[in-house]
Amino acid sequence: MITFNEFTLSNGLRVIVHEDHTVQIAVMNILYDVGSRDERPEKTGFAHLFEHLMFGGSGNITNYDEPLQRVGGENNAFTNTDITNYYLTLPSANLETGFWLESDRMLSLSFDPKVLEVQRKVVIEEFKQRYLNQPYGDVWLKLRPLAYHHHPYQWATIGKEISHIEDATMEDVKEFFFTHYVPNNAILVVAGNVTLEQVKELAEKWFGPIPSGRGRSRQLPAEPRQSSKRVETTEAKVPANALYKAWHMPGRFHEDYYATDLMSDILSRGQSSRLYQQLVKEQEIFTSISSFVTGTIDPGLLVISGRVREGFTLEQAEQAVDKILDTLIREGVSEQELEKVKNQAESSLEFGEMEVMNRAMNLAFSKLSGDANLVNEEGGHINRVTAADVQRVAANTLREENASTLHYKAVS
């Protein structure tokens, strides 16, 4: 059980406080409710670009890292389709330094053209190294637009193409900042060796004066129900043929998310799972195979991916996967299988809560559902999933007309 208190400043900043006086550190996690799904189709990659720009200095602080490191702190950030998340850890005695740093860049990010150029080059290089010049690196650049034809999940967080970052102007940057990086679009979690009254005082002092942004109404195009199987083939100099198959599934806060996630675990979590046991160990069709869910807020994807052993075609590999999935739909899962993955999922939850930073991140993300206490209810949701639930979501999700398949062929 993660205990917490929460309050909201007059400018709309939501603040959550989790006290843990068994540690000597304090952590700050500030989640901005903006990800790549909030970008325009002709200007993608901006949320990720901003993750970098936010470390390029602010109105009163030219170097974010230096003052934080001076008081023994460290920080990092990440961006995905739904959120941009910044976090730092520092000795609890120096907590105010964190408030000073985070509030200043929320109030007045540095719009120095030199900073934009530096970070533009960094992001472009990352695009090339991770997505274009790495074996299988472009999978999500191809699989996303295959699965999504309307929703902005159709592009990766890095963006659709490099030109969108190359052509980003300072006006584009300012518009994005003043729309999304505002108090009423953020959730601040302060955790560790802190007190509620201390956080209230610091939040009012440092974040209270920041004006709220203009109201934003998120109206994203919904992805229609897929009615026919989609297949695409690509070729590249990669070590082996690879199969990627994706099915639309409910979003992270939907009641069926947990049953679908557990179904994915039954398929591929551990060497005794169905896909690994039958297709890697017994039939030796794949050298590796896994399944996972994207866990996105809007309806996401269940994905199965695997490297095909030499001597088998991609078509044979896909047929073998489909056969296992058909059995799952027809016969369901055993209580023993389900109990095993439930125990694994609960262990992962408990292990994750050992770190104060993880608790802070989970509180912030849960708050997006409208109720921060979701962080304490996850175990209950997992426990309530039945074998009948898993079979039902399997039949609804693993339909062939709901599948988007990418055949990734290795060429010399």
Coordinates of C-alpha atoms in Angstrom, one line a residue:
M1 CA 0.0 0.0 0.0
I2 CA 1.4 3.4 -1.1
T3 CA 0.1 6.1 1.2
F4 CA -0.2 9.6 -0.2
N5 CA -1.9 13.0 0.1
E6 CA -2.8 15.2 -2.7
F7 CA -3.8 18.8 -3.4
T8 CA -4.1 21.2 -6.3
L9 CA -2.7 24.7 -6.7
S10 CA -4.8 27.5 -7.9
N11 CA -3.0 27.4 -11.3
G12 CA -4.1 23.8 -11.8
L13 CA -0.9 22.0 -10.8
R14 CA -1.8 18.6 -9.2
V15 CA 0.5 17.7 -6.4
I16 CA 0.9 14.3 -4.7
V17 CA 3.0 13.7 -1.6
H18 CA 4.2 10.3 -0.5
E19 CA 6.1 10.3 2.8
D20 CA 8.7 7.7 3.5
H21 CA 10.9 8.6 6.4
T22 CA 12.9 5.3 6.2
V23 CA 15.0 6.9 3.5
Q24 CA 17.3 9.9 3.5
I25 CA 16.5 11.1 -0.1
A26 CA 13.7 13.0 -1.7
V27 CA 12.5 12.4 -5.2
M28 CA 10.5 14.7 -7.5
N29 CA 8.6 13.4 -10.5
I30 CA 6.9 15.8 -12.8
L31 CA 4.7 14.3 -15.4
Y32 CA 3.5 16.5 -18.3
D33 CA 0.3 15.1 -19.9
V34 CA 1.7 15.3 -23.4
G35 CA 3.2 12.7 -25.7
S36 CA 3.6 12.0 -29.4
R37 CA -0.1 11.4 -29.7
D38 CA -0.6 15.2 -29.2
E39 CA 1.5 16.1 -32.2
R40 CA 0.2 17.1 -35.6
P41 CA 0.8 14.7 -38.5
E42 CA 3.0 17.2 -40.3
K43 CA 5.0 18.1 -37.2
T44 CA 6.0 14.9 -35.3
G45 CA 8.8 14.2 -32.9
F46 CA 8.2 17.4 -30.9
A47 CA 7.4 15.8 -27.6
H48 CA 10.7 13.9 -27.7
L49 CA 12.5 17.0 -28.9
F50 CA 11.2 18.9 -25.8
E51 CA 12.5 16.2 -23.5
H52 CA 15.9 17.3 -24.7
L53 CA 15.2 21.0 -24.8
M54 CA 14.1 21.1 -21.2
F55 CA 17.7 20.4 -20.2
G56 CA 19.1 23.2 -22.3
G57 CA 18.6 25.9 -19.7
S58 CA 15.8 28.1 -18.5
G59 CA 15.2 31.8 -17.9
N60 CA 17.3 32.1 -14.7
I61 CA 19.4 28.9 -14.9
T62 CA 21.7 28.4 -17.8
N63 CA 22.8 24.9 -16.9
Y64 CA 20.2 22.5 -15.3
D65 CA 22.6 19.7 -14.3
E66 CA 25.3 21.8 -12.6
P67 CA 23.4 23.1 -9.6
L68 CA 21.6 19.7 -9.1
Q69 CA 24.9 17.8 -9.1
R70 CA 26.4 20.3 -6.7
V71 CA 23.9 19.3 -4.0
G72 CA 24.3 15.6 -4.7
G73 CA 21.3 15.1 -7.1
E74 CA 20.8 13.3 -10.3
N75 CA 18.0 13.4 -12.9
N76 CA 16.7 11.9 -16.1
A77 CA 13.6 11.9 -18.3
F78 CA 11.7 9.9 -20.9
T79 CA 9.0 10.5 -23.5
N80 CA 6.5 8.1 -24.9
T81 CA 3.2 8.2 -26.9
D82 CA 1.2 9.5 -24.0
I83 CA 3.5 11.4 -21.5
T84 CA 6.7 13.2 -20.9
N85 CA 8.2 12.5 -17.6
Y86 CA 11.0 14.3 -15.7
Y87 CA 12.5 13.0 -12.4
L88 CA 15.2 13.7 -10.0
T89 CA 16.7 12.4 -6.8
L90 CA 18.6 14.4 -4.2
P91 CA 19.3 14.5 -0.5
S92 CA 16.1 15.4 1.3
A93 CA 17.9 18.4 3.0
N94 CA 18.3 19.9 -0.5
L95 CA 14.7 19.4 -1.7
E96 CA 14.2 23.1 -2.4
T97 CA 16.9 23.0 -5.1
G98 CA 14.7 20.6 -7.0
F99 CA 11.7 22.9 -6.7
W100 CA 13.8 25.8 -7.9
L101 CA 15.1 24.0 -11.0
E102 CA 11.8 22.4 -12.0
S103 CA 9.7 25.5 -11.5
D104 CA 12.1 27.7 -13.5
R105 CA 12.0 25.7 -16.6
M106 CA 8.2 25.4 -16.4
L107 CA 8.0 29.1 -16.0
S108 CA 10.5 30.2 -18.6
L109 CA 12.3 27.7 -20.8
S110 CA 15.3 29.1 -22.6
F111 CA 14.4 29.8 -26.2
D112 CA 18.0 30.3 -27.2
P113 CA 18.3 29.4 -30.9
K114 CA 21.7 27.8 -30.2
V115 CA 20.1 25.4 -27.7
L116 CA 17.5 24.4 -30.3
E117 CA 20.2 23.7 -32.9
V118 CA 22.3 21.6 -30.5
Q119 CA 19.3 19.5 -29.4
R120 CA 18.0 19.2 -33.0
K121 CA 21.3 17.6 -34.0
V122 CA 21.2 15.3 -31.0
V123 CA 17.7 14.1 -31.8
I124 CA 18.5 13.6 -35.5
E125 CA 21.6 11.6 -34.6
E126 CA 19.5 9.5 -32.2
F127 CA 16.9 8.9 -35.0
K128 CA 19.7 7.7 -37.3
Q129 CA 21.5 5.5 -34.8
R130 CA 18.5 3.8 -33.1
Y131 CA 15.9 3.7 -35.9
L132 CA 17.7 3.8 -39.3
N133 CA 21.2 2.3 -38.8
Q134 CA 20.4 -0.5 -36.4
P135 CA 19.2 -4.0 -37.4
Y136 CA 15.4 -4.1 -37.1
G137 CA 15.5 -0.5 -35.8
D138 CA 12.8 0.7 -38.2
V139 CA 10.3 -1.9 -37.1
W140 CA 8.0 0.5 -35.3
L141 CA 8.4 3.1 -38.1
K142 CA 6.7 0.4 -40.3
L143 CA 4.4 -1.5 -37.8
R144 CA 2.7 1.6 -36.3
P145 CA 1.3 3.0 -39.6
L146 CA 0.3 -0.5 -40.6
A147 CA -1.8 -1.0 -37.4
Y148 CA -3.0 2.6 -37.0
H149 CA -4.6 4.4 -40.0
H150 CA -6.3 7.3 -38.0
H151 CA -5.0 7.6 -34.5
P152 CA -1.7 9.4 -33.9
Y153 CA -0.2 6.3 -32.5
Q154 CA 0.6 5.7 -36.1
W155 CA 4.0 7.4 -35.7
A156 CA 6.8 6.6 -33.3
T157 CA 7.8 8.9 -30.4
I158 CA 10.9 9.8 -32.3
G159 CA 8.7 11.1 -35.1
K160 CA 7.6 10.1 -38.6
E161 CA 10.7 11.3 -40.4
I162 CA 13.8 13.3 -39.7
S163 CA 12.6 16.2 -41.8
H164 CA 10.0 17.1 -39.2
I165 CA 12.8 17.8 -36.7
E166 CA 15.0 19.4 -39.3
D167 CA 12.3 21.9 -40.2
A168 CA 11.2 22.7 -36.6
T169 CA 11.1 26.5 -36.1
M170 CA 11.4 28.5 -32.9
E171 CA 7.8 29.5 -33.4
D172 CA 6.8 25.8 -33.5
V173 CA 8.8 25.2 -30.3
K174 CA 7.2 28.1 -28.4
E175 CA 3.7 27.1 -29.5
F176 CA 4.3 23.6 -28.2
F177 CA 5.8 24.7 -24.9
F178 CA 3.0 27.2 -24.0
T179 CA 0.3 24.7 -24.9
H180 CA 1.6 21.7 -23.0
Y181 CA 4.3 22.7 -20.5
V182 CA 2.0 24.5 -18.1
P183 CA 0.9 23.9 -14.5
N184 CA -2.6 22.7 -15.4
N185 CA -1.2 20.1 -17.7
A186 CA 1.3 18.6 -15.1
I187 CA 1.3 16.3 -12.1
L188 CA 4.0 16.7 -9.5
V189 CA 4.8 13.9 -7.1
V190 CA 7.2 14.5 -4.2
A191 CA 8.2 11.4 -2.3
G192 CA 10.7 10.2 0.3
N193 CA 11.9 11.9 3.4
V194 CA 9.5 14.9 3.1
T195 CA 6.4 16.1 4.9
L196 CA 3.0 17.2 3.5
E197 CA 3.3 20.7 5.0
Q198 CA 6.9 21.1 3.7
V199 CA 5.8 20.2 0.1
K200 CA 2.7 22.5 0.3
E201 CA 4.9 25.4 1.3
L202 CA 7.5 24.8 -1.4
A203 CA 4.9 24.1 -4.1
E204 CA 3.1 27.4 -3.3
K205 CA 6.4 29.3 -3.2
W206 CA 8.0 28.0 -6.4
F207 CA 5.1 26.8 -8.6
G208 CA 2.2 28.9 -7.3
P209 CA 3.2 32.1 -9.2
I210 CA 3.3 30.3 -12.6
P211 CA 0.3 31.2 -14.6
S212 CA -1.9 28.4 -15.9
G213 CA -2.0 27.8 -19.6
R214 CA -5.0 28.1 -21.9
G215 CA -7.4 25.3 -21.7
R216 CA -6.7 22.4 -24.0
S217 CA -9.4 20.0 -25.3
R218 CA -7.8 16.7 -26.5
Q219 CA -9.9 15.4 -29.4
L220 CA -7.9 12.7 -31.0
P221 CA -9.3 10.7 -33.9
A222 CA -10.3 7.2 -32.7
E223 CA -9.0 4.2 -34.6
P224 CA -11.9 2.3 -36.2
R225 CA -12.4 -1.4 -35.5
Q226 CA -10.1 -3.2 -37.9
S227 CA -12.1 -5.4 -40.3
S228 CA -9.4 -7.2 -42.4
K229 CA -5.9 -8.6 -41.9
R230 CA -3.0 -6.3 -43.0
V231 CA 0.3 -7.7 -44.2
E232 CA 3.5 -5.9 -45.2
T233 CA 6.8 -7.2 -46.2
T234 CA 10.1 -5.4 -45.9
E235 CA 13.7 -6.4 -46.6
A236 CA 17.0 -5.4 -45.0
K237 CA 20.5 -6.6 -44.1
V238 CA 19.6 -8.2 -40.8
P239 CA 20.8 -11.4 -39.1
A240 CA 17.6 -13.4 -39.6
N241 CA 14.0 -13.3 -40.8
A242 CA 11.7 -11.8 -38.2
L243 CA 8.0 -11.9 -37.7
Y244 CA 6.0 -9.1 -36.0
K245 CA 2.3 -9.5 -35.5
A246 CA 0.1 -6.9 -33.7
W247 CA -3.5 -6.9 -32.6
H248 CA -5.6 -3.9 -31.3
M249 CA -6.5 -4.2 -27.6
P250 CA -8.0 -2.0 -24.9
G251 CA -6.2 0.9 -23.4
R252 CA -4.3 1.0 -20.1
F253 CA -7.2 2.1 -17.9
H254 CA -9.8 -0.3 -19.5
E255 CA -11.2 -3.1 -17.4
D256 CA -10.1 -5.7 -19.9
Y257 CA -6.5 -4.5 -20.0
Y258 CA -5.4 -6.8 -17.1
A259 CA -6.9 -9.9 -18.7
T260 CA -5.1 -9.1 -22.0
D261 CA -1.8 -8.4 -20.2
L262 CA -2.0 -11.7 -18.4
M263 CA -2.8 -13.5 -21.7
S264 CA 0.4 -12.1 -23.1
D265 CA 2.3 -13.4 -20.1
I266 CA 0.8 -16.9 -20.6
L267 CA 2.0 -16.8 -24.2
S268 CA 5.6 -15.8 -23.6
R269 CA 6.6 -15.0 -20.0
G270 CA 9.4 -17.5 -19.2
Q271 CA 10.7 -20.6 -20.8
S272 CA 7.7 -22.7 -19.8
S273 CA 5.3 -20.3 -21.7
R274 CA 3.3 -21.6 -24.6
L275 CA 5.2 -19.8 -27.4
Y276 CA 8.6 -20.4 -26.1
Q277 CA 8.0 -24.0 -25.1
Q278 CA 6.4 -25.1 -28.4
L279 CA 8.1 -22.9 -31.0
V280 CA 11.6 -22.4 -29.6
K281 CA 12.3 -25.6 -27.6
E282 CA 10.1 -28.3 -29.2
Q283 CA 9.6 -27.4 -32.9
E284 CA 12.7 -25.1 -33.1
I285 CA 11.0 -22.8 -35.6
F286 CA 12.1 -19.6 -33.8
T287 CA 15.4 -18.8 -32.1
S288 CA 13.5 -16.3 -29.9
I289 CA 10.0 -15.2 -29.5
S290 CA 8.1 -12.9 -27.1
S291 CA 4.7 -11.1 -26.7
F292 CA 4.0 -7.9 -24.9
V293 CA 1.3 -5.2 -24.6
T294 CA 2.1 -1.5 -25.4
G295 CA 0.2 -0.3 -22.3
T296 CA -0.9 2.9 -23.9
I297 CA -3.7 5.1 -22.5
D298 CA -5.7 5.0 -25.7
P299 CA -6.4 1.5 -27.2
G300 CA -3.0 -0.1 -27.8
L301 CA -1.5 -3.2 -29.3
L302 CA -0.7 -6.8 -28.2
V303 CA 2.5 -7.7 -30.1
I304 CA 4.2 -11.0 -30.8
S305 CA 7.7 -10.8 -32.3
G306 CA 10.3 -13.5 -33.0
R307 CA 13.4 -14.3 -35.0
V308 CA 12.8 -17.2 -37.3
R309 CA 15.3 -20.1 -37.4
E310 CA 17.1 -20.7 -40.8
G311 CA 15.2 -23.3 -42.8
F312 CA 11.8 -22.0 -42.1
T313 CA 9.9 -19.4 -44.1
L314 CA 8.1 -16.5 -42.5
E315 CA 4.8 -18.0 -43.7
Q316 CA 5.5 -21.2 -41.9
A317 CA 6.5 -19.3 -38.7
E318 CA 3.3 -17.3 -38.8
Q319 CA 1.2 -20.4 -39.3
A320 CA 2.8 -22.0 -36.3
V321 CA 2.1 -18.9 -34.1
D322 CA -1.5 -18.8 -35.4
K323 CA -2.0 -22.5 -34.5
I324 CA -1.1 -21.8 -30.8
L325 CA -3.3 -18.8 -30.7
D326 CA -6.3 -20.8 -32.2
T327 CA -5.8 -23.4 -29.4
L328 CA -5.9 -20.6 -26.8
I329 CA -9.1 -19.2 -28.2
R330 CA -10.8 -22.6 -28.4
E331 CA -9.6 -24.2 -25.2
G332 CA -8.8 -21.3 -23.0
V333 CA -6.2 -21.5 -20.2
S334 CA -5.8 -23.7 -17.1
E335 CA -6.2 -22.3 -13.6
Q336 CA -2.6 -23.3 -13.0
E337 CA -1.3 -21.3 -15.9
L338 CA -3.4 -18.3 -14.9
E339 CA -2.3 -18.5 -11.2
K340 CA 1.3 -18.7 -12.2
V341 CA 1.3 -15.5 -14.3
K342 CA -0.8 -13.7 -11.6
N343 CA 1.8 -14.5 -9.1
Q344 CA 4.5 -13.2 -11.4
A345 CA 2.6 -10.0 -12.1
E346 CA 2.0 -9.4 -8.4
S347 CA 5.7 -10.0 -7.6
S348 CA 6.7 -7.5 -10.3
L349 CA 4.3 -4.9 -8.7
E350 CA 5.7 -5.5 -5.2
F351 CA 9.3 -5.5 -6.4
G352 CA 8.7 -2.2 -8.3
E353 CA 7.4 -0.6 -5.2
M354 CA 10.6 -1.1 -3.3
E355 CA 12.2 2.0 -4.9
V356 CA 10.8 5.4 -3.9
M357 CA 11.3 6.7 -7.4
N358 CA 9.1 3.9 -8.9
R359 CA 6.4 4.7 -6.4
A360 CA 6.5 8.3 -7.4
M361 CA 6.3 7.5 -11.1
N362 CA 3.4 5.1 -10.6
L363 CA 1.5 7.6 -8.5
A364 CA 1.9 10.2 -11.3
F365 CA 0.8 7.8 -14.0
S366 CA -2.2 6.5 -12.0
K367 CA -3.4 10.1 -11.5
L368 CA -3.9 10.3 -15.3
S369 CA -6.7 7.7 -14.8
G370 CA -8.5 10.3 -12.6
D371 CA -7.7 8.4 -9.4
A372 CA -4.1 8.2 -8.0
N373 CA -5.3 5.3 -5.8
L374 CA -5.3 3.1 -8.9
V375 CA -1.7 2.4 -7.9
N376 CA -3.0 0.5 -4.9
E377 CA -5.7 -1.3 -6.7
E378 CA -3.7 -3.0 -9.5
G379 CA -3.2 -6.1 -7.5
G380 CA -6.9 -6.5 -7.0
H381 CA -7.6 -6.0 -10.7
I382 CA -5.0 -8.7 -11.5
N383 CA -6.5 -11.1 -8.9
R384 CA -10.0 -10.7 -10.2
V385 CA -9.1 -11.9 -13.7
T386 CA -10.6 -15.3 -14.4
A387 CA -9.8 -18.0 -16.9
A388 CA -13.1 -17.2 -18.7
D389 CA -11.9 -13.5 -18.9
V390 CA -8.7 -14.6 -20.6
Q391 CA -10.5 -16.8 -23.1
R392 CA -13.0 -14.0 -23.8
V393 CA -10.4 -11.3 -24.5
A394 CA -8.4 -13.9 -26.6
A395 CA -11.4 -14.5 -28.8
N396 CA -12.1 -10.7 -29.1
T397 CA -8.5 -9.7 -29.7
L398 CA -6.7 -12.5 -31.6
R399 CA -9.1 -12.3 -34.5
E400 CA -7.3 -12.7 -37.8
E401 CA -9.1 -9.6 -39.2
N402 CA -7.7 -7.6 -36.2
A403 CA -4.1 -8.5 -37.0
S404 CA -1.4 -6.4 -38.6
T405 CA 1.6 -8.5 -39.7
L406 CA 5.1 -7.4 -40.7
H407 CA 7.3 -9.9 -42.4
Y408 CA 10.9 -8.7 -42.0
K409 CA 13.1 -10.5 -44.5
A410 CA 16.8 -10.9 -44.2
V411 CA 18.8 -10.2 -47.4
S412 CA 22.5 -10.5 -48.1

